[in-house]
Amino acid sequence: MTILAVLLCILLLIVMISVFKINAFLSFLIVSIIAGISLGLPLSKIAGAIEKGMGDVLGSLVIIITTGAMLGKLVAESGAAQKIAEVMMTTFGKKHIQWAMVITGFIIGIPLYYGIGFVLMVPLIFSVVYRYKLNAIYIGLPMLAALSVTHGFLPPHPSPAALVVQFEANMGLTLFYGMIVAIPAIVVGGPIFAKSLKHIEAKPLASFRTKELPEEALPGRWVSLFTALLPVLLLAFASFLPLTLPPGSALGPVISFIGNPSIVMLTVLMIATYLLGIRRGQKMNDIMALYTEAVKDVAMILLIITGSGALKEILVQTGVSVEIASYLKGISIEPLFLGWLIAALIRFAVGSATVAGLTTAGIIFPLMAGAHTDPNLMVLAVGAGSLMFSHVNDSGFWLFKEYFNLSLRDTFRSWALMETIVGVMGLIGVLILHALL
């Protein structure tokens, strides 16, 4: 009955948004209340759960998304995105531009959180799309597939890193195995799958559609590349430098502060304001007006994402994920597949890849010892499962839908199916490695 109630609530959300055209944020709030009541959460706790879920999402994303939107707007309006698109097209050629996007997404995805990578890369994707009149889904989905896979499979991302600790795996070996599993998953879920989506017409947010500037008005290639990649460089520095420091080093807290994604984004925005704005003769008032417009563009996206956080928290507090996992625990199958399956079902019910991965860890760990399961492969199996079945209770689903301005139907056919493909490919890769090792 619990699973049926969850399915009905998700169906109601889809109907409210797609059939009755009710605003997605309001739909989330209404369905969250209905879910709380139908799943037995005390009435006195429903409002608090909704507020907590919204607050958790806002707390972790509001600075990243708003500063990312400001940076993206500046990169687009200054001509930096146009210059980067020209460099990429010159280097790889129009025929191979899709692979250029995949490689870029994979490289920046290793140190970069998915949300930051998304808001930073969207202006670059749209610049290529508009300048060379290419299909937005065909160009953008492969890069986002790379970002998603690195987020789910590879340390130092939060869920894989936490799973390494909980499963007592080896961080370096997990990262090595993860690279082997991630590459075919990205290739199949990205460039190959995207070829079947050329018929989907996306109309990306108009704020990222800028006028073509003459060559002499564009910033230099190195300034453009440096500004766009600076968040990646800072986050990579903050992620890997602590590994070289002795335990208890006084530099640890300083690096942790500087490497916080919100601090990184604010720092980069300040540097970009100078390099792409003030240094090129723009007035501060004009730059701030540009930033105001950028925030307006993403305001509804933020609200929709917070709504998905409200529904996620209701499902977490009602114990849906624990109930599903407890039921599957008694099934006698290969532990790697079981870990993947539990994570996939929790992801479907709750919407958060991180929650799915960490919830699965506590359930599957006791089963690993008796079966002598490789903990490094279990990290990857659970990570692959946590990417499965992305739909209306996942903030990534709404980021993709709203930025690319797609219908719900087309978002399911592109984003949701891509996430499922990379999740299945991840499982296949893990099982092949398990057979070979």
Short mmCIF file of C-alpha atoms in Angstrom, two decimals:
data_model
loop_
_atom_site.label_atom_id
_atom_site.label_comp_id
_atom_site.label_asym_id
_atom_site.label_seq_id
_atom_site.Cartn_x
_atom_site.Cartn_y
_atom_site.Cartn_z
CA MET A 1 0.00 0.00 0.00
CA THR A 2 2.90 2.35 0.71
CA ILE A 3 4.37 1.90 -2.75
CA LEU A 4 0.90 2.28 -4.32
CA ALA A 5 0.37 5.53 -2.42
CA VAL A 6 3.71 6.88 -3.67
CA LEU A 7 2.88 5.91 -7.25
CA LEU A 8 -0.54 7.59 -7.06
CA CYS A 9 0.98 10.78 -5.65
CA ILE A 10 3.55 10.91 -8.45
CA LEU A 11 0.80 10.27 -11.02
CA LEU A 12 -1.30 13.06 -9.50
CA LEU A 13 1.66 15.45 -9.75
CA ILE A 14 2.15 14.63 -13.43
CA VAL A 15 -1.56 15.09 -14.17
CA MET A 16 -1.76 18.42 -12.32
CA ILE A 17 1.20 19.83 -14.24
CA SER A 18 0.68 18.36 -17.72
CA VAL A 19 -3.12 18.06 -17.97
CA PHE A 20 -4.47 20.84 -15.76
CA LYS A 21 -1.47 23.13 -16.38
CA ILE A 22 -1.11 24.00 -12.68
CA ASN A 23 2.16 25.71 -11.78
CA ALA A 24 4.75 23.05 -10.88
CA PHE A 25 5.69 24.72 -7.57
CA LEU A 26 2.06 24.83 -6.40
CA SER A 27 1.55 21.27 -7.61
CA PHE A 28 4.48 20.08 -5.52
CA LEU A 29 3.11 21.75 -2.40
CA ILE A 30 -0.36 20.26 -2.85
CA VAL A 31 0.93 16.76 -3.63
CA SER A 32 3.37 16.93 -0.71
CA ILE A 33 0.48 17.56 1.67
CA ILE A 34 -1.58 14.76 0.14
CA ALA A 35 1.42 12.40 0.29
CA GLY A 36 2.02 13.21 3.94
CA ILE A 37 -1.61 12.49 4.85
CA SER A 38 -1.90 9.31 2.76
CA LEU A 39 1.38 7.89 4.08
CA GLY A 40 0.39 8.44 7.70
CA LEU A 41 2.63 11.35 8.66
CA PRO A 42 1.01 13.15 11.64
CA LEU A 43 -0.76 16.35 10.57
CA SER A 44 1.31 18.35 13.04
CA LYS A 45 4.52 17.32 11.22
CA ILE A 46 3.50 17.80 7.58
CA ALA A 47 4.07 21.57 7.38
CA GLY A 48 7.39 21.25 9.19
CA ALA A 49 8.54 18.49 6.84
CA ILE A 50 7.64 20.59 3.80
CA GLU A 51 9.51 23.60 5.18
CA LYS A 52 12.54 21.49 6.08
CA GLY A 53 12.68 19.90 2.62
CA MET A 54 12.44 23.28 0.94
CA GLY A 55 15.01 24.79 3.28
CA ASP A 56 17.49 21.95 2.77
CA VAL A 57 17.35 22.34 -1.00
CA LEU A 58 17.50 26.14 -0.91
CA GLY A 59 20.34 26.11 1.57
CA SER A 60 22.49 23.96 -0.67
CA LEU A 61 21.52 25.40 -4.06
CA VAL A 62 20.33 29.02 -3.86
CA ILE A 63 23.80 30.61 -3.87
CA ILE A 64 25.09 28.18 -6.49
CA ILE A 65 22.16 28.64 -8.87
CA THR A 66 21.85 32.42 -8.53
CA THR A 67 25.58 33.15 -8.81
CA GLY A 68 25.80 30.56 -11.59
CA ALA A 69 23.00 32.34 -13.45
CA MET A 70 24.78 35.69 -13.00
CA LEU A 71 28.06 34.23 -14.22
CA GLY A 72 26.33 32.53 -17.14
CA LYS A 73 24.59 35.76 -18.13
CA LEU A 74 27.86 37.69 -18.00
CA VAL A 75 29.74 35.01 -19.94
CA ALA A 76 26.99 35.05 -22.58
CA GLU A 77 26.52 38.85 -22.84
CA SER A 78 30.24 39.67 -22.83
CA GLY A 79 30.86 37.38 -25.79
CA ALA A 80 33.01 34.94 -23.79
CA ALA A 81 30.64 32.05 -24.54
CA GLN A 82 30.72 32.98 -28.23
CA LYS A 83 34.53 32.96 -28.16
CA ILE A 84 34.64 29.57 -26.36
CA ALA A 85 32.20 28.13 -28.90
CA GLU A 86 34.44 29.35 -31.72
CA VAL A 87 37.51 27.76 -30.08
CA MET A 88 35.72 24.44 -29.59
CA MET A 89 34.38 24.42 -33.13
CA THR A 90 37.83 25.22 -34.54
CA THR A 91 39.47 22.51 -32.43
CA PHE A 92 36.98 19.68 -32.93
CA GLY A 93 35.02 20.71 -36.01
CA LYS A 94 31.24 20.81 -36.35
CA LYS A 95 31.15 17.08 -37.09
CA HIS A 96 32.70 16.18 -33.72
CA ILE A 97 31.31 18.98 -31.55
CA GLN A 98 29.13 16.51 -29.63
CA TRP A 99 32.22 14.62 -28.47
CA ALA A 100 33.86 17.89 -27.50
CA MET A 101 30.92 18.54 -25.18
CA VAL A 102 31.17 15.02 -23.69
CA ILE A 103 34.88 15.39 -22.96
CA THR A 104 34.31 18.82 -21.44
CA GLY A 105 31.48 17.49 -19.27
CA PHE A 106 33.54 14.52 -18.07
CA ILE A 107 36.60 16.59 -17.19
CA ILE A 108 34.73 19.29 -15.30
CA GLY A 109 32.36 16.74 -13.78
CA ILE A 110 35.05 14.97 -11.76
CA PRO A 111 35.63 17.80 -9.26
CA LEU A 112 32.40 19.76 -9.85
CA TYR A 113 29.06 19.17 -8.13
CA TYR A 114 26.31 18.46 -10.66
CA GLY A 115 24.28 21.59 -9.89
CA ILE A 116 27.27 23.88 -10.36
CA GLY A 117 28.39 22.11 -13.51
CA PHE A 118 24.91 22.40 -14.95
CA VAL A 119 24.45 26.13 -14.45
CA LEU A 120 28.00 26.82 -15.66
CA MET A 121 27.80 24.69 -18.80
CA VAL A 122 24.29 25.61 -19.96
CA PRO A 123 25.39 29.00 -21.40
CA LEU A 124 28.21 27.24 -23.26
CA ILE A 125 25.81 24.61 -24.63
CA PHE A 126 23.31 27.25 -25.78
CA SER A 127 26.04 29.40 -27.30
CA VAL A 128 27.10 26.48 -29.51
CA VAL A 129 23.47 25.65 -30.30
CA TYR A 130 22.50 29.18 -31.36
CA ARG A 131 25.70 30.04 -33.17
CA TYR A 132 25.82 26.90 -35.28
CA LYS A 133 22.07 26.24 -35.47
CA LEU A 134 22.27 22.78 -33.87
CA ASN A 135 19.68 20.78 -31.93
CA ALA A 136 19.88 21.69 -28.23
CA ILE A 137 19.09 18.18 -26.93
CA TYR A 138 21.53 16.55 -29.35
CA ILE A 139 24.35 18.84 -28.19
CA GLY A 140 23.44 19.33 -24.53
CA LEU A 141 22.36 15.88 -23.32
CA PRO A 142 25.76 14.18 -23.86
CA MET A 143 27.52 16.79 -21.73
CA LEU A 144 24.89 16.50 -18.99
CA ALA A 145 25.14 12.70 -19.13
CA ALA A 146 28.85 13.04 -18.38
CA LEU A 147 28.13 15.41 -15.48
CA SER A 148 25.48 13.06 -14.06
CA VAL A 149 27.63 9.92 -14.28
CA THR A 150 30.60 11.53 -12.57
CA HIS A 151 28.24 12.79 -9.84
CA GLY A 152 26.83 9.31 -9.22
CA PHE A 153 29.90 7.11 -9.75
CA LEU A 154 33.08 8.94 -8.87
CA PRO A 155 34.63 10.25 -5.67
CA PRO A 156 35.12 13.02 -4.48
CA HIS A 157 31.39 13.57 -5.10
CA PRO A 158 29.42 13.36 -1.84
CA SER A 159 27.54 10.07 -2.27
CA PRO A 160 30.38 7.95 -3.78
CA ALA A 161 32.87 9.39 -1.27
CA ALA A 162 30.56 8.58 1.65
CA LEU A 163 29.95 5.08 0.27
CA VAL A 164 33.71 4.48 0.04
CA VAL A 165 33.98 5.22 3.76
CA GLN A 166 30.92 3.18 4.75
CA PHE A 167 31.91 0.13 2.68
CA GLU A 168 35.58 0.45 3.75
CA ALA A 169 36.62 0.63 0.10
CA ASN A 170 39.77 2.17 -1.40
CA MET A 171 39.21 5.69 -2.73
CA GLY A 172 41.85 5.46 -5.48
CA LEU A 173 40.79 1.99 -6.65
CA THR A 174 37.12 3.00 -6.65
CA LEU A 175 37.97 6.05 -8.77
CA PHE A 176 39.96 3.84 -11.20
CA TYR A 177 37.16 1.27 -11.52
CA GLY A 178 34.69 4.12 -11.75
CA MET A 179 36.48 5.59 -14.76
CA ILE A 180 36.30 2.21 -16.51
CA VAL A 181 32.57 1.89 -15.83
CA ALA A 182 31.71 5.56 -16.43
CA ILE A 183 33.11 5.96 -19.95
CA PRO A 184 30.89 3.38 -21.75
CA ALA A 185 27.88 4.54 -19.69
CA ILE A 186 28.45 8.13 -20.86
CA VAL A 187 29.02 7.12 -24.49
CA VAL A 188 25.81 5.05 -24.69
CA GLY A 189 23.64 7.39 -22.60
CA GLY A 190 25.10 10.52 -24.21
CA PRO A 191 26.14 10.73 -27.87
CA ILE A 192 24.60 7.43 -29.02
CA PHE A 193 21.25 7.93 -27.29
CA ALA A 194 21.09 11.63 -28.25
CA LYS A 195 21.08 10.67 -31.94
CA SER A 196 17.53 9.38 -31.47
CA LEU A 197 16.37 12.71 -30.00
CA LYS A 198 17.03 15.07 -32.89
CA HIS A 199 13.29 15.35 -33.51
CA ILE A 200 12.70 16.93 -30.08
CA GLU A 201 12.64 20.70 -30.48
CA ALA A 202 13.91 22.48 -27.38
CA LYS A 203 13.52 26.23 -26.95
CA PRO A 204 16.12 27.08 -24.30
CA LEU A 205 15.69 30.06 -21.98
CA ALA A 206 15.83 33.29 -23.96
CA SER A 207 18.17 34.86 -21.40
CA PHE A 208 21.02 32.74 -22.75
CA ARG A 209 20.33 33.72 -26.34
CA THR A 210 22.61 36.64 -27.05
CA LYS A 211 23.26 38.69 -30.16
CA GLU A 212 26.25 37.79 -32.27
CA LEU A 213 29.10 40.19 -31.52
CA PRO A 214 31.74 41.19 -34.07
CA GLU A 215 35.11 39.51 -33.61
CA GLU A 216 36.81 42.69 -32.41
CA ALA A 217 34.25 43.08 -29.60
CA LEU A 218 34.90 39.61 -28.15
CA PRO A 219 37.17 39.02 -25.14
CA GLY A 220 40.35 37.04 -25.69
CA ARG A 221 40.24 33.24 -25.84
CA TRP A 222 42.39 32.79 -22.74
CA VAL A 223 40.35 35.22 -20.64
CA SER A 224 37.14 33.53 -21.82
CA LEU A 225 38.39 30.02 -21.08
CA PHE A 226 39.95 31.05 -17.76
CA THR A 227 36.73 32.67 -16.53
CA ALA A 228 34.54 29.73 -17.54
CA LEU A 229 36.90 27.09 -16.13
CA LEU A 230 37.97 28.91 -12.96
CA PRO A 231 35.27 27.25 -10.80
CA VAL A 232 36.50 23.87 -11.99
CA LEU A 233 40.11 24.72 -11.20
CA LEU A 234 39.30 26.03 -7.71
CA LEU A 235 37.10 23.06 -6.83
CA ALA A 236 39.63 20.58 -8.16
CA PHE A 237 42.33 22.31 -6.12
CA ALA A 238 40.17 22.18 -2.98
CA SER A 239 39.21 18.52 -3.57
CA PHE A 240 42.64 17.04 -4.16
CA LEU A 241 45.04 19.27 -2.20
CA PRO A 242 43.84 17.97 1.23
CA LEU A 243 44.94 14.47 0.15
CA THR A 244 48.55 15.72 0.12
CA LEU A 245 48.41 17.41 3.53
CA PRO A 246 49.42 15.70 6.78
CA PRO A 247 46.57 14.89 9.23
CA GLY A 248 45.59 17.86 11.37
CA SER A 249 47.22 20.42 9.06
CA ALA A 250 46.28 24.04 9.81
CA LEU A 251 45.63 24.54 6.10
CA GLY A 252 42.78 22.01 6.12
CA PRO A 253 40.02 24.33 7.39
CA VAL A 254 41.23 27.17 5.14
CA ILE A 255 41.12 24.96 2.03
CA SER A 256 37.74 23.58 3.09
CA PHE A 257 36.37 27.14 3.33
CA ILE A 258 37.87 28.32 0.06
CA GLY A 259 36.69 25.14 -1.68
CA ASN A 260 33.09 25.37 -0.50
CA PRO A 261 31.01 25.50 -3.73
CA SER A 262 29.13 28.63 -2.64
CA ILE A 263 32.36 30.47 -1.78
CA VAL A 264 33.93 29.32 -5.05
CA MET A 265 31.01 30.60 -7.10
CA LEU A 266 30.96 33.96 -5.31
CA THR A 267 34.72 34.34 -5.74
CA VAL A 268 34.58 33.47 -9.44
CA LEU A 269 31.69 35.88 -10.01
CA MET A 270 33.74 38.72 -8.46
CA ILE A 271 36.73 37.90 -10.66
CA ALA A 272 34.55 37.59 -13.78
CA THR A 273 32.86 40.91 -12.97
CA TYR A 274 36.26 42.55 -13.29
CA LEU A 275 37.73 40.57 -16.20
CA LEU A 276 34.64 40.46 -18.43
CA GLY A 277 32.98 43.65 -17.23
CA ILE A 278 34.87 46.48 -15.55
CA ARG A 279 38.19 45.85 -17.32
CA ARG A 280 36.39 46.01 -20.67
CA GLY A 281 34.79 49.36 -19.87
CA GLN A 282 31.38 48.36 -18.55
CA LYS A 283 29.82 50.38 -15.74
CA MET A 284 29.04 48.67 -12.45
CA ASN A 285 25.37 49.73 -12.66
CA ASP A 286 25.01 48.01 -16.03
CA ILE A 287 26.65 44.82 -14.74
CA MET A 288 24.39 44.72 -11.66
CA ALA A 289 21.32 45.25 -13.88
CA LEU A 290 22.48 42.26 -15.91
CA TYR A 291 22.72 40.19 -12.71
CA THR A 292 19.23 41.24 -11.66
CA GLU A 293 17.85 40.00 -14.97
CA ALA A 294 19.74 36.72 -14.54
CA VAL A 295 18.15 36.07 -11.13
CA LYS A 296 14.68 36.77 -12.53
CA ASP A 297 15.32 34.13 -15.18
CA VAL A 298 15.97 31.39 -12.61
CA ALA A 299 13.51 32.44 -9.87
CA MET A 300 10.80 29.97 -10.91
CA ILE A 301 13.38 27.23 -11.40
CA LEU A 302 14.47 27.73 -7.79
CA LEU A 303 10.87 27.52 -6.57
CA ILE A 304 10.20 24.32 -8.52
CA ILE A 305 13.38 22.72 -7.17
CA THR A 306 12.41 23.66 -3.60
CA GLY A 307 9.02 22.07 -4.25
CA SER A 308 10.71 18.82 -5.22
CA GLY A 309 12.67 19.06 -1.96
CA ALA A 310 9.40 19.30 -0.02
CA LEU A 311 8.06 16.08 -1.56
CA LYS A 312 11.39 14.34 -1.02
CA GLU A 313 11.35 15.20 2.69
CA ILE A 314 7.78 13.93 3.10
CA LEU A 315 8.81 10.61 1.56
CA VAL A 316 11.93 10.42 3.74
CA GLN A 317 10.08 11.20 6.99
CA THR A 318 7.34 8.66 6.28
CA GLY A 319 9.99 5.92 5.97
CA VAL A 320 9.17 4.93 2.39
CA SER A 321 12.82 4.27 1.52
CA VAL A 322 13.39 2.12 4.62
CA GLU A 323 10.25 0.07 3.96
CA ILE A 324 11.21 -0.64 0.36
CA ALA A 325 14.76 -1.58 1.34
CA SER A 326 13.66 -3.85 4.20
CA TYR A 327 11.38 -5.77 1.86
CA LEU A 328 14.17 -6.33 -0.70
CA LYS A 329 16.69 -7.32 1.95
CA GLY A 330 15.17 -10.78 2.21
CA ILE A 331 15.59 -11.54 -1.50
CA SER A 332 18.45 -13.96 -2.24
CA ILE A 333 20.31 -12.57 -5.27
CA GLU A 334 23.81 -11.32 -6.21
CA PRO A 335 24.73 -8.59 -3.66
CA LEU A 336 25.98 -6.19 -6.34
CA PHE A 337 22.68 -6.44 -8.20
CA LEU A 338 20.71 -6.19 -4.94
CA GLY A 339 22.59 -3.03 -3.94
CA TRP A 340 21.85 -1.53 -7.36
CA LEU A 341 18.16 -2.53 -7.16
CA ILE A 342 17.61 -1.12 -3.66
CA ALA A 343 19.26 2.17 -4.61
CA ALA A 344 17.20 2.37 -7.84
CA LEU A 345 13.87 1.86 -6.07
CA ILE A 346 14.70 4.33 -3.30
CA ARG A 347 15.77 6.84 -5.96
CA PHE A 348 12.40 6.36 -7.69
CA ALA A 349 10.50 6.88 -4.45
CA VAL A 350 12.53 9.72 -2.92
CA GLY A 351 14.10 11.47 -5.92
CA SER A 352 17.52 12.17 -4.40
CA ALA A 353 20.50 10.17 -5.68
CA THR A 354 22.44 10.99 -2.52
CA VAL A 355 19.62 9.85 -0.21
CA ALA A 356 19.20 6.68 -2.28
CA GLY A 357 22.90 5.84 -2.09
CA LEU A 358 23.36 6.52 1.61
CA THR A 359 20.13 4.75 2.61
CA THR A 360 21.17 1.67 0.63
CA ALA A 361 24.59 1.61 2.29
CA GLY A 362 23.22 0.87 5.76
CA ILE A 363 21.09 -2.00 4.46
CA ILE A 364 23.51 -3.70 2.07
CA PHE A 365 26.70 -3.48 4.17
CA PRO A 366 25.85 -6.41 6.51
CA LEU A 367 25.16 -8.61 3.46
CA MET A 368 28.54 -7.87 1.87
CA ALA A 369 30.73 -9.57 4.49
CA GLY A 370 29.20 -13.03 4.10
CA ALA A 371 29.29 -12.83 0.29
CA HIS A 372 32.87 -11.43 0.19
CA THR A 373 31.71 -8.67 -2.17
CA ASP A 374 34.33 -6.26 -3.53
CA PRO A 375 33.53 -2.99 -1.69
CA ASN A 376 34.88 -0.86 -4.54
CA LEU A 377 32.45 -2.45 -6.98
CA MET A 378 29.60 -2.12 -4.48
CA VAL A 379 30.20 1.65 -4.34
CA LEU A 380 29.78 1.76 -8.12
CA ALA A 381 26.75 -0.57 -8.15
CA VAL A 382 24.91 1.54 -5.59
CA GLY A 383 26.00 4.72 -7.38
CA ALA A 384 24.61 3.43 -10.69
CA GLY A 385 21.33 2.46 -9.03
CA SER A 386 21.02 5.90 -7.46
CA LEU A 387 20.88 7.48 -10.94
CA MET A 388 17.94 5.38 -12.12
CA PHE A 389 14.36 6.55 -12.69
CA SER A 390 14.85 10.31 -12.46
CA HIS A 391 11.41 11.90 -12.66
CA VAL A 392 9.25 14.63 -11.14
CA ASN A 393 10.60 14.34 -7.58
CA ASP A 394 14.20 14.92 -8.71
CA SER A 395 15.60 18.48 -8.85
CA GLY A 396 17.85 17.52 -11.80
CA PHE A 397 14.76 16.61 -13.82
CA TRP A 398 13.36 20.12 -13.33
CA LEU A 399 16.65 21.87 -13.98
CA PHE A 400 16.82 20.15 -17.37
CA LYS A 401 13.13 20.72 -18.19
CA GLU A 402 13.07 24.41 -17.30
CA TYR A 403 16.43 25.45 -18.73
CA PHE A 404 15.76 23.64 -22.01
CA ASN A 405 12.10 24.74 -21.91
CA LEU A 406 10.71 21.27 -22.66
CA SER A 407 7.31 19.67 -22.10
CA LEU A 408 7.00 17.00 -19.42
CA ARG A 409 6.63 14.35 -22.11
CA ASP A 410 9.84 15.37 -23.88
CA THR A 411 11.72 15.62 -20.58
CA PHE A 412 10.76 12.01 -19.81
CA ARG A 413 11.80 10.93 -23.31
CA SER A 414 15.18 12.64 -23.06
CA TRP A 415 16.44 13.30 -19.52
CA ALA A 416 14.63 10.53 -17.62
CA LEU A 417 15.47 7.88 -20.22
CA MET A 418 19.12 9.03 -20.36
CA GLU A 419 19.45 8.66 -16.57
CA THR A 420 17.97 5.16 -16.75
CA ILE A 421 20.35 4.19 -19.56
CA VAL A 422 23.45 5.30 -17.66
CA GLY A 423 22.19 3.52 -14.55
CA VAL A 424 21.74 0.24 -16.44
CA MET A 425 25.06 0.63 -18.26
CA GLY A 426 26.72 1.24 -14.91
CA LEU A 427 25.32 -2.02 -13.54
CA ILE A 428 26.46 -3.94 -16.65
CA GLY A 429 29.96 -2.47 -16.31
CA VAL A 430 30.14 -3.41 -12.62
CA LEU A 431 29.01 -7.00 -13.27
CA ILE A 432 31.56 -7.37 -16.12
CA LEU A 433 34.34 -6.11 -13.84
CA HIS A 434 33.13 -8.49 -11.12
CA ALA A 435 33.37 -11.42 -13.56
CA LEU A 436 36.87 -10.43 -14.69
CA LEU A 437 38.44 -9.67 -11.30
#
